[in-house]
XYZ file of C-alpha atoms in Angstrom:
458
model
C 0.000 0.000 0.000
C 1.366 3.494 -1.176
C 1.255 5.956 1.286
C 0.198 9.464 0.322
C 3.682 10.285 1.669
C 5.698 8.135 -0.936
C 2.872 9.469 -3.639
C 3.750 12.683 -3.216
C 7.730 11.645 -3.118
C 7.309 9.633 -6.305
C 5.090 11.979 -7.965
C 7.768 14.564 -7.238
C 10.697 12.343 -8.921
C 8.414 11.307 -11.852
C 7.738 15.385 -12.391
C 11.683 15.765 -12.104
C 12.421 13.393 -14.729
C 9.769 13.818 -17.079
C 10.467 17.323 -17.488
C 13.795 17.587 -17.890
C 13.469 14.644 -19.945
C 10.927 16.153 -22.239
C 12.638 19.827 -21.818
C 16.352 17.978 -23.598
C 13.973 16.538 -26.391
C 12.568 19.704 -26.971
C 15.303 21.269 -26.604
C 17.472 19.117 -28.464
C 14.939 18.811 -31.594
C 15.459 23.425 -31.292
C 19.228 22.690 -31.758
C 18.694 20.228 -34.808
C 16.336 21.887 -36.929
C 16.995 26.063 -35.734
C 20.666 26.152 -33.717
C 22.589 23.637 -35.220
C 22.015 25.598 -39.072
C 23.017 28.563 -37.605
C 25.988 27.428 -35.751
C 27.703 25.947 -39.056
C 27.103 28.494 -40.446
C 28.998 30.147 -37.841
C 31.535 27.955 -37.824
C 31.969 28.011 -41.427
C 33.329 31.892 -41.449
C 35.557 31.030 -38.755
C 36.906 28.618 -40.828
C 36.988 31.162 -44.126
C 38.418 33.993 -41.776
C 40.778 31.787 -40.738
C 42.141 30.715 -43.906
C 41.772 33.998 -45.519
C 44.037 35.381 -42.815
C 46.643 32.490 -43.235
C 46.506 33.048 -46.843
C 47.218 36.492 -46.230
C 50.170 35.781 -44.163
C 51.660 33.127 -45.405
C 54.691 33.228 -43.434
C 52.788 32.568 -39.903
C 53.821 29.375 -38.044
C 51.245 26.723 -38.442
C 51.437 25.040 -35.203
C 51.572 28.669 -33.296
C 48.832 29.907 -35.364
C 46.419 26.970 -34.451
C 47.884 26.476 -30.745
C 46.424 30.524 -30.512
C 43.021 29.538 -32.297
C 42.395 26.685 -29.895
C 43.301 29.071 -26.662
C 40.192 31.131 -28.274
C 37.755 28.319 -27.455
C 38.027 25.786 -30.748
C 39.156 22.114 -31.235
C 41.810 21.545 -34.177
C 42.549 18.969 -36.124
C 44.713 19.051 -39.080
C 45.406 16.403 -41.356
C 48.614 16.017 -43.948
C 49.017 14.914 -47.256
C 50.778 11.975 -45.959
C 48.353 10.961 -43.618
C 50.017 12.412 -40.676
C 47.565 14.324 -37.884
C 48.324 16.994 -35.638
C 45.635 18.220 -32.672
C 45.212 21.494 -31.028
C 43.244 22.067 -27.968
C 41.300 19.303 -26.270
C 41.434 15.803 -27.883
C 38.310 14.915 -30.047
C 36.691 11.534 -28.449
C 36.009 10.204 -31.967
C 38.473 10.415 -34.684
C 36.858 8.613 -37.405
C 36.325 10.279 -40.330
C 36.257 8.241 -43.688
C 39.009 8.813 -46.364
C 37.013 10.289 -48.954
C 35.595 13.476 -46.171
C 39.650 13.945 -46.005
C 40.364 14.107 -49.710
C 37.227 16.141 -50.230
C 38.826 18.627 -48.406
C 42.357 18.430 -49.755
C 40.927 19.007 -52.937
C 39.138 22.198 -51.609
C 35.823 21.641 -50.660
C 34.436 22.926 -47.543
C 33.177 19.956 -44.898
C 29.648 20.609 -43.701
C 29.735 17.974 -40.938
C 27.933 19.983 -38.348
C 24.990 20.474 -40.687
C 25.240 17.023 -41.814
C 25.678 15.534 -38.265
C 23.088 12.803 -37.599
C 20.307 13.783 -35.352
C 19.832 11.902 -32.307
C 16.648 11.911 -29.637
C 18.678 11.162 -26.710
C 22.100 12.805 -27.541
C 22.542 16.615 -29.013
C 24.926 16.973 -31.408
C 25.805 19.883 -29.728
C 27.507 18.273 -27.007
C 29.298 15.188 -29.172
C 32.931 15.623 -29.640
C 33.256 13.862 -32.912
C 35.414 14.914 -35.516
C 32.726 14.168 -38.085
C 31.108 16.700 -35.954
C 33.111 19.751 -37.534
C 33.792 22.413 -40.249
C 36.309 21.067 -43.108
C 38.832 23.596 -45.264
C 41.499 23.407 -46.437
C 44.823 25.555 -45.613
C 47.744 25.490 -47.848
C 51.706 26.982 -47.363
C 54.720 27.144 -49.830
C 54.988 23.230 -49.261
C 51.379 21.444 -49.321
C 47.908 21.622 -48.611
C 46.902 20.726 -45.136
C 42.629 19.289 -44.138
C 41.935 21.573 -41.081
C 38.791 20.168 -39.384
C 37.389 22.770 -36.487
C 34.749 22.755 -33.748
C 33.521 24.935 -30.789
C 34.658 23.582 -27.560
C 31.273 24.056 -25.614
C 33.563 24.368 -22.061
C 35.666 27.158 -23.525
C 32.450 28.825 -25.627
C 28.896 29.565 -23.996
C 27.401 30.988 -26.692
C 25.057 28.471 -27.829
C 25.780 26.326 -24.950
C 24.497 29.087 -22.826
C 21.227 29.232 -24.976
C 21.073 25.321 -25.105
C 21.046 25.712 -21.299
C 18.357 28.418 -20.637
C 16.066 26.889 -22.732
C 16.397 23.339 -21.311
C 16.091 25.339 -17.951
C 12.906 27.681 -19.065
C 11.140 23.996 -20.530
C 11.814 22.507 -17.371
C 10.112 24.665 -15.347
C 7.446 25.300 -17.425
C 6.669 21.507 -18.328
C 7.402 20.802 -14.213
C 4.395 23.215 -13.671
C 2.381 21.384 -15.804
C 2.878 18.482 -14.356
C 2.860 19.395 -10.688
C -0.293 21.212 -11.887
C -1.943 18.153 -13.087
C -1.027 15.738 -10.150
C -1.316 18.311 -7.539
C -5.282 18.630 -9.120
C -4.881 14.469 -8.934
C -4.241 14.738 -5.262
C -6.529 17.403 -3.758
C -10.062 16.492 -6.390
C -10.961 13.685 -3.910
C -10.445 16.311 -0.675
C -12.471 18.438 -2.795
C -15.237 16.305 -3.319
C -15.605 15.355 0.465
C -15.007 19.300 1.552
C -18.177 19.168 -1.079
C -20.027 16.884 0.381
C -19.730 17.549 3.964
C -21.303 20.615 2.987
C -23.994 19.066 1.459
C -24.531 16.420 4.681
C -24.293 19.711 7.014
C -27.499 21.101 5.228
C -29.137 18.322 5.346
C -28.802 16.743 1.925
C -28.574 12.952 1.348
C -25.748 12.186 -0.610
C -23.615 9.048 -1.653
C -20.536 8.884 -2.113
C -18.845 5.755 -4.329
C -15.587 3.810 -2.644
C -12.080 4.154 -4.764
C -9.579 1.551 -5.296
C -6.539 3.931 -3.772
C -4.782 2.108 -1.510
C -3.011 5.593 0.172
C -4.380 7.938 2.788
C -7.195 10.112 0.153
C -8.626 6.483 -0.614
C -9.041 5.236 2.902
C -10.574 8.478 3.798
C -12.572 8.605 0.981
C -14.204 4.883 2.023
C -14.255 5.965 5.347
C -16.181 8.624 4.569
C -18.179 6.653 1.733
C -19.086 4.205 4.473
C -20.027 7.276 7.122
C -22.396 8.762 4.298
C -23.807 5.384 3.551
C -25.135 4.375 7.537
C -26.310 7.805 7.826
C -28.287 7.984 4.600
C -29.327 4.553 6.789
C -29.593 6.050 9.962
C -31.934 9.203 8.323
C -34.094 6.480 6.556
C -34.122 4.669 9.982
C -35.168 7.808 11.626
C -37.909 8.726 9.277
C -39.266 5.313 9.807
C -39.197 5.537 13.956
C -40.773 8.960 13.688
C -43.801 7.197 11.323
C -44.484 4.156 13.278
C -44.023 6.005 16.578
C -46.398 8.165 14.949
C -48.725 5.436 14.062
C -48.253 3.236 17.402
C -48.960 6.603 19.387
C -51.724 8.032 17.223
C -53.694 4.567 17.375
C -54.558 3.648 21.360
C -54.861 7.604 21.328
C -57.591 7.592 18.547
C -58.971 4.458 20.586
C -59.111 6.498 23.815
C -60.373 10.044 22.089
C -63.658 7.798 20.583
C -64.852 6.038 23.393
C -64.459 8.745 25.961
C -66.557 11.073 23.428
C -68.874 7.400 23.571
C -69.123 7.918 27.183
C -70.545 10.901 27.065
C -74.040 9.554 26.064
C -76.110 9.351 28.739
C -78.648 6.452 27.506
C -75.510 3.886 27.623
C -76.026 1.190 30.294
C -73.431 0.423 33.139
C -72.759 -3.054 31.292
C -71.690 -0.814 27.893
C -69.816 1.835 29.974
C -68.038 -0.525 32.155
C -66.986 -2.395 28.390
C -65.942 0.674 27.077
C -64.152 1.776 30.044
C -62.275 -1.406 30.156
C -60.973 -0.625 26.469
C -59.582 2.578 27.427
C -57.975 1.324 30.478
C -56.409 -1.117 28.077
C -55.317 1.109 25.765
C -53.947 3.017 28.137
C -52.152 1.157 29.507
C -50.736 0.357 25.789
C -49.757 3.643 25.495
C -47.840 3.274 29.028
C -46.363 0.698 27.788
C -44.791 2.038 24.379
C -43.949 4.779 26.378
C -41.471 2.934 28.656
C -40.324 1.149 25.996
C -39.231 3.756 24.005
C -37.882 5.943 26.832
C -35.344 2.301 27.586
C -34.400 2.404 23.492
C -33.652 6.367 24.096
C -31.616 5.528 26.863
C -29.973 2.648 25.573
C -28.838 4.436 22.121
C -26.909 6.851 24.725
C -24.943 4.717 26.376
C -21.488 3.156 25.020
C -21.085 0.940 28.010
C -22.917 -0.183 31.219
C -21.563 2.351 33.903
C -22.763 -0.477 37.173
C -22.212 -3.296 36.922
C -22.359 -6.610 39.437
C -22.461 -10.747 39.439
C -25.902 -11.218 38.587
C -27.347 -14.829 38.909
C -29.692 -15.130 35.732
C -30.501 -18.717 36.479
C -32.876 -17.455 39.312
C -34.010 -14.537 37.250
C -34.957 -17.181 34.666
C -36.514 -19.565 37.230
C -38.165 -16.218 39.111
C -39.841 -14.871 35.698
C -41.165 -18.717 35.076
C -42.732 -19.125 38.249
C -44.114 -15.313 37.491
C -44.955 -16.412 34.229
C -46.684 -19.988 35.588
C -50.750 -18.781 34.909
C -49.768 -17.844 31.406
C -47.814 -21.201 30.358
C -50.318 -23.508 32.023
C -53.210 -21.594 30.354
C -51.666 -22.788 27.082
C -50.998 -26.224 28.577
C -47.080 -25.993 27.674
C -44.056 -28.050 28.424
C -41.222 -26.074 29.812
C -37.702 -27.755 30.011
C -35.137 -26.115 31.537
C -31.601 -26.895 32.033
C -30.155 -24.007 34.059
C -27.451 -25.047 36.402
C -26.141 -21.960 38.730
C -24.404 -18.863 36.543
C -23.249 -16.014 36.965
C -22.833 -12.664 34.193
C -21.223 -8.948 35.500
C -24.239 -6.511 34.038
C -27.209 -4.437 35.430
C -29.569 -6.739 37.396
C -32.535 -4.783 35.887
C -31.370 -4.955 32.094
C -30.384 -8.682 32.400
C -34.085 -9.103 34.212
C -36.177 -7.198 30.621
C -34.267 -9.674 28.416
C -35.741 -13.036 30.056
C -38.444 -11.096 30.306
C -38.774 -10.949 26.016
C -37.669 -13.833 25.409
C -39.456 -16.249 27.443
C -42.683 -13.650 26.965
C -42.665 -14.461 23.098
C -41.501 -17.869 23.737
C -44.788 -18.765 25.027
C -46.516 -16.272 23.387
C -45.860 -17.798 19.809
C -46.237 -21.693 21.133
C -48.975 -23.681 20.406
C -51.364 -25.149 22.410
C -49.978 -27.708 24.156
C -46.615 -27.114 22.695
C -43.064 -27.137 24.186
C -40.358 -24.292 25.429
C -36.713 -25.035 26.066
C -34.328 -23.190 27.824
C -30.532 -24.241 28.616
C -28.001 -22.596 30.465
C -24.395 -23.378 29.862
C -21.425 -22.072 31.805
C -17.662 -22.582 28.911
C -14.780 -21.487 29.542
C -14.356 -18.205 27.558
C -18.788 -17.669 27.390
C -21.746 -18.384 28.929
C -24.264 -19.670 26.348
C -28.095 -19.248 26.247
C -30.554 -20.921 24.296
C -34.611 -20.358 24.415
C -36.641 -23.295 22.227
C -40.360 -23.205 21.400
C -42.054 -25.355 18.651
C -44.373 -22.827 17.682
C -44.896 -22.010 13.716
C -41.389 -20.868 12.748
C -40.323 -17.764 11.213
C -39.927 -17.295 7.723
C -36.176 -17.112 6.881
C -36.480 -13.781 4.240
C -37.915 -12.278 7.542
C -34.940 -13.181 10.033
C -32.922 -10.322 9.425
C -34.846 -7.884 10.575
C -36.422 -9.425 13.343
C -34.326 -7.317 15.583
C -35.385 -3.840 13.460
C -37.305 -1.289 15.498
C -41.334 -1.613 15.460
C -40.581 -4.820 13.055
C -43.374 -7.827 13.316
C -43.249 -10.832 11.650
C -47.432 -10.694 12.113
C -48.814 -7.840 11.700
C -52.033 -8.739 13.266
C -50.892 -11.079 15.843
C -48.740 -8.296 17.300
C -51.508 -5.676 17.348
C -53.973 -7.956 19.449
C -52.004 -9.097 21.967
C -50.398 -5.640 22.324
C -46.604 -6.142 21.270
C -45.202 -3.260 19.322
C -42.790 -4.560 17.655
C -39.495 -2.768 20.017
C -39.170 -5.903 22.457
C -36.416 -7.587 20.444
C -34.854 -4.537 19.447
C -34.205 -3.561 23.163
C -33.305 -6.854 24.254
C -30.262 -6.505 21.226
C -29.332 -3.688 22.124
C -29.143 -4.859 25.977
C -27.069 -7.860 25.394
C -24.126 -5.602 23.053
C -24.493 -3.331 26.580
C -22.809 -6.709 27.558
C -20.607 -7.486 25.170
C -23.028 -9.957 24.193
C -24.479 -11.434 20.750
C -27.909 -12.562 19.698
C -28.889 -14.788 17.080
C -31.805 -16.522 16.282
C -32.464 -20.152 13.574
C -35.983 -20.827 13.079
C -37.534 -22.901 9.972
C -41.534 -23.899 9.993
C -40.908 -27.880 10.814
C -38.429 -27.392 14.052
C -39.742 -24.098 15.542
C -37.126 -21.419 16.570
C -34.625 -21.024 18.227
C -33.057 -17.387 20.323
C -29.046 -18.053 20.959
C -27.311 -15.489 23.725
C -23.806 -15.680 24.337
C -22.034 -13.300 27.190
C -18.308 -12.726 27.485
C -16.804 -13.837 30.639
């Protein structure tokens, strides 16, 4: 995984070499098709001026003539009739020069081999010290006629070296802006977009935001904050929905309450019809209580990160202690209860611990059949204690499991509604049991019945 440290390092290198590399090419394509023209051309009146003057004075010393032309900044090399060679100034790195060049020159042509240099992409000809690289005349005395090959030296003359240079030096810069330009707009877009997009989240838009295959510091951020924007578009559709069925669940034993009271207020009704409707109301009423508690508990469980008391709590009597509380309701339906719940001990709140038996086992004989069978076994292991509640009631279908444990969820509508559950009993005994450091799951199909699994940490 690149780290948006070692981006920025290797962006920074790649810019470096990519625009000098692209300033020489430029540069070096300036010097074959505009400089290099020019400078043998340049090179060619040297030459002339040089053998007009000799001509002129023909009884100058060769070797003291040339020794004071290469002091001025040029390479020399002459070569004799016989084949013999003489040098003035620095050494030329290649001396190659084919036979016929030499004679060409004896005979008194002028050598273009500046002009005629071959172009490279990677190499200026500027800079190669080949004698094939050079301006050609020829110089003659009493005795013979002499091949004088000359060249700038480019560390004695800055003339064109010195332009060569600036304008590898201005492309540089100018292509290095480019390209900081371009991966500096690389880097800071996705900072951008988020900078965006909080804004958008802070008034109260819902917006998405898609994850990107960076592996540095801008990508993890950007899934991090991909993944933020994602639950809370969840969380906003979760709180629209609480608001509407708190709405509903409120609105409904109110509208109950609000029609039979006006009811009551008929003075023909009998004390058998006022007594019935009276009896509603109470019950609704007490409906209403109870939503009321419950959703004061989920307010004050989504508050809290962790229990702040804790103490050993035995849930094996709170288990037995709800049963035997529970005993009119169970025997009513004629049920079997099996229990298996040797002495154990969890470090929670007493009263929490309490409201989840108090769910489970409720729905657990709630949802059995007449003359069914409920389950319950208590293990102590060594790193957990595990709790299972069984009944053989109808099952649950499994497209509906996952959100068994959603907020004012009910896997019967109707069922729920008459015998007064609304649908937040699960969803608070969840959210209990990760108070504990605990995990719920539940298995049910429509053949075996279904099954509530609680684990706690020890």
């Amino acid at each position: 995984m690149k780290t948006l440290y070692q981006r920025i390092v290797a962006i920074t290198f790649l810019v470096m070499i990519v625009s000098i590399g692209v300033a020489f090419l430029i540069s070096n394509v300036y010097y074959q098709y505009h400089l290099k023209p020019i400078n043998d051309q340049k090179l060619t009146y040297v030459a002339k001026d040089i053998q007009q003057f000799y001509n002129e004075n023909p009884t100058l010393n060769q070797e003291s003539y040339f020794n004071h032309i290469s002091q001025l900044g040029y390479e020399i090399y002459q070569v004799k009739p016989d084949g013999t060679d003489i040098e003035y100034g620095d050494s030329f790195r290649k001396k190659t020069l084919e036979k016929e060049v030499i004679q060409s020159v004896l005979d008194g042509t002028i050598y273009h081999g500046i002009a005629n240099f071959p172009k490279s992409i990677f190499i200026t000809g500027f800079f190669d010290n080949d004698l094939r690289n050079t301006i050609g005349f020829p110089i003659e005395n009493s005795e013979q006629t002499s091949a004088v090959f000359i060249r700038s030296d480019p560390t004695k003359q800055f003339g064109e070296l010195r332009i060569f240079l600036v304008m590898l030096l201005v492309f540089s810069v100018l292509i290095g802006f480019i390209l900081i330009f371009l991966s500096s707009y690389f880097i800071v877009s996705p900072i951008k977009r988020l900078t965006t997009v909080t804004k958008e989240i802070t008034d109260g838009q819902s917006v998405e935001i898609h994850p990107t295959k960076r592996k540095d510091e801008i990508g993890q951020l950007t899934n991090s904050f991909a993944t933020m924007t994602t639950e809370l578009n969840k969380a906003e559709k979760a709180r629209q929905e609480f608001v509407a069925n708190v709405s509903h669940e409120i609105q409904t034993p109110l509208t109950s309450i609000q029609g039979f009271t006006s009811i009551l207020k008929d003075e023909k009704l009998s004390l058998e019809q006022r007594e019935n409707y009276l009896t509603i109301i109470e019950t609704e009423t007490s409906r209403l209580s109870s939503l009321t508690k419950q959703l004061l508990t989920l307010a004050y469980l989504d508050n809290e990160n962790q229990l702040i008391q804790k103490q050993s709590v035995a849930i094996h009597q709170q288990i037995k202690h709800y049963l035997k509380l529970m005993q009119w309701k169970w025997q009513e339906k004629d049920l079997y209860i099996v229990t298996e719940l040797p002495p154990t001990f969890v470090l929670g709140n007493e009263n929490f611990l309490y409201q989840i038996w108090q769910n489970l086992i409720t729905n657990a004989i709630r949802y059995a059949p007449q003359g069914g069978e409920i389950t319950i076994t208590l293990s102590d292991e060594a790193d957990q204690t595990l709790l299972t509640i069984y009944n053989n009631g109808p099952g649950i279908d499994p497209e509906k499991l996952p959100y068994l444990f959603d907020r004012f969820y009910r896997v019967d509508e109707n069922r729920s509604n008459a015998d007064g559950g609304s649908g937040l009993g699960l969803a608070i005994t969840k959210k209990i049991i990760q108070l504990h450091g605990g995990t719920i799951s539940v298995s049910s199909s429509e053949k075996t019945g279904t099954t509530f699994t609680i684990t706690f940490p020890k």
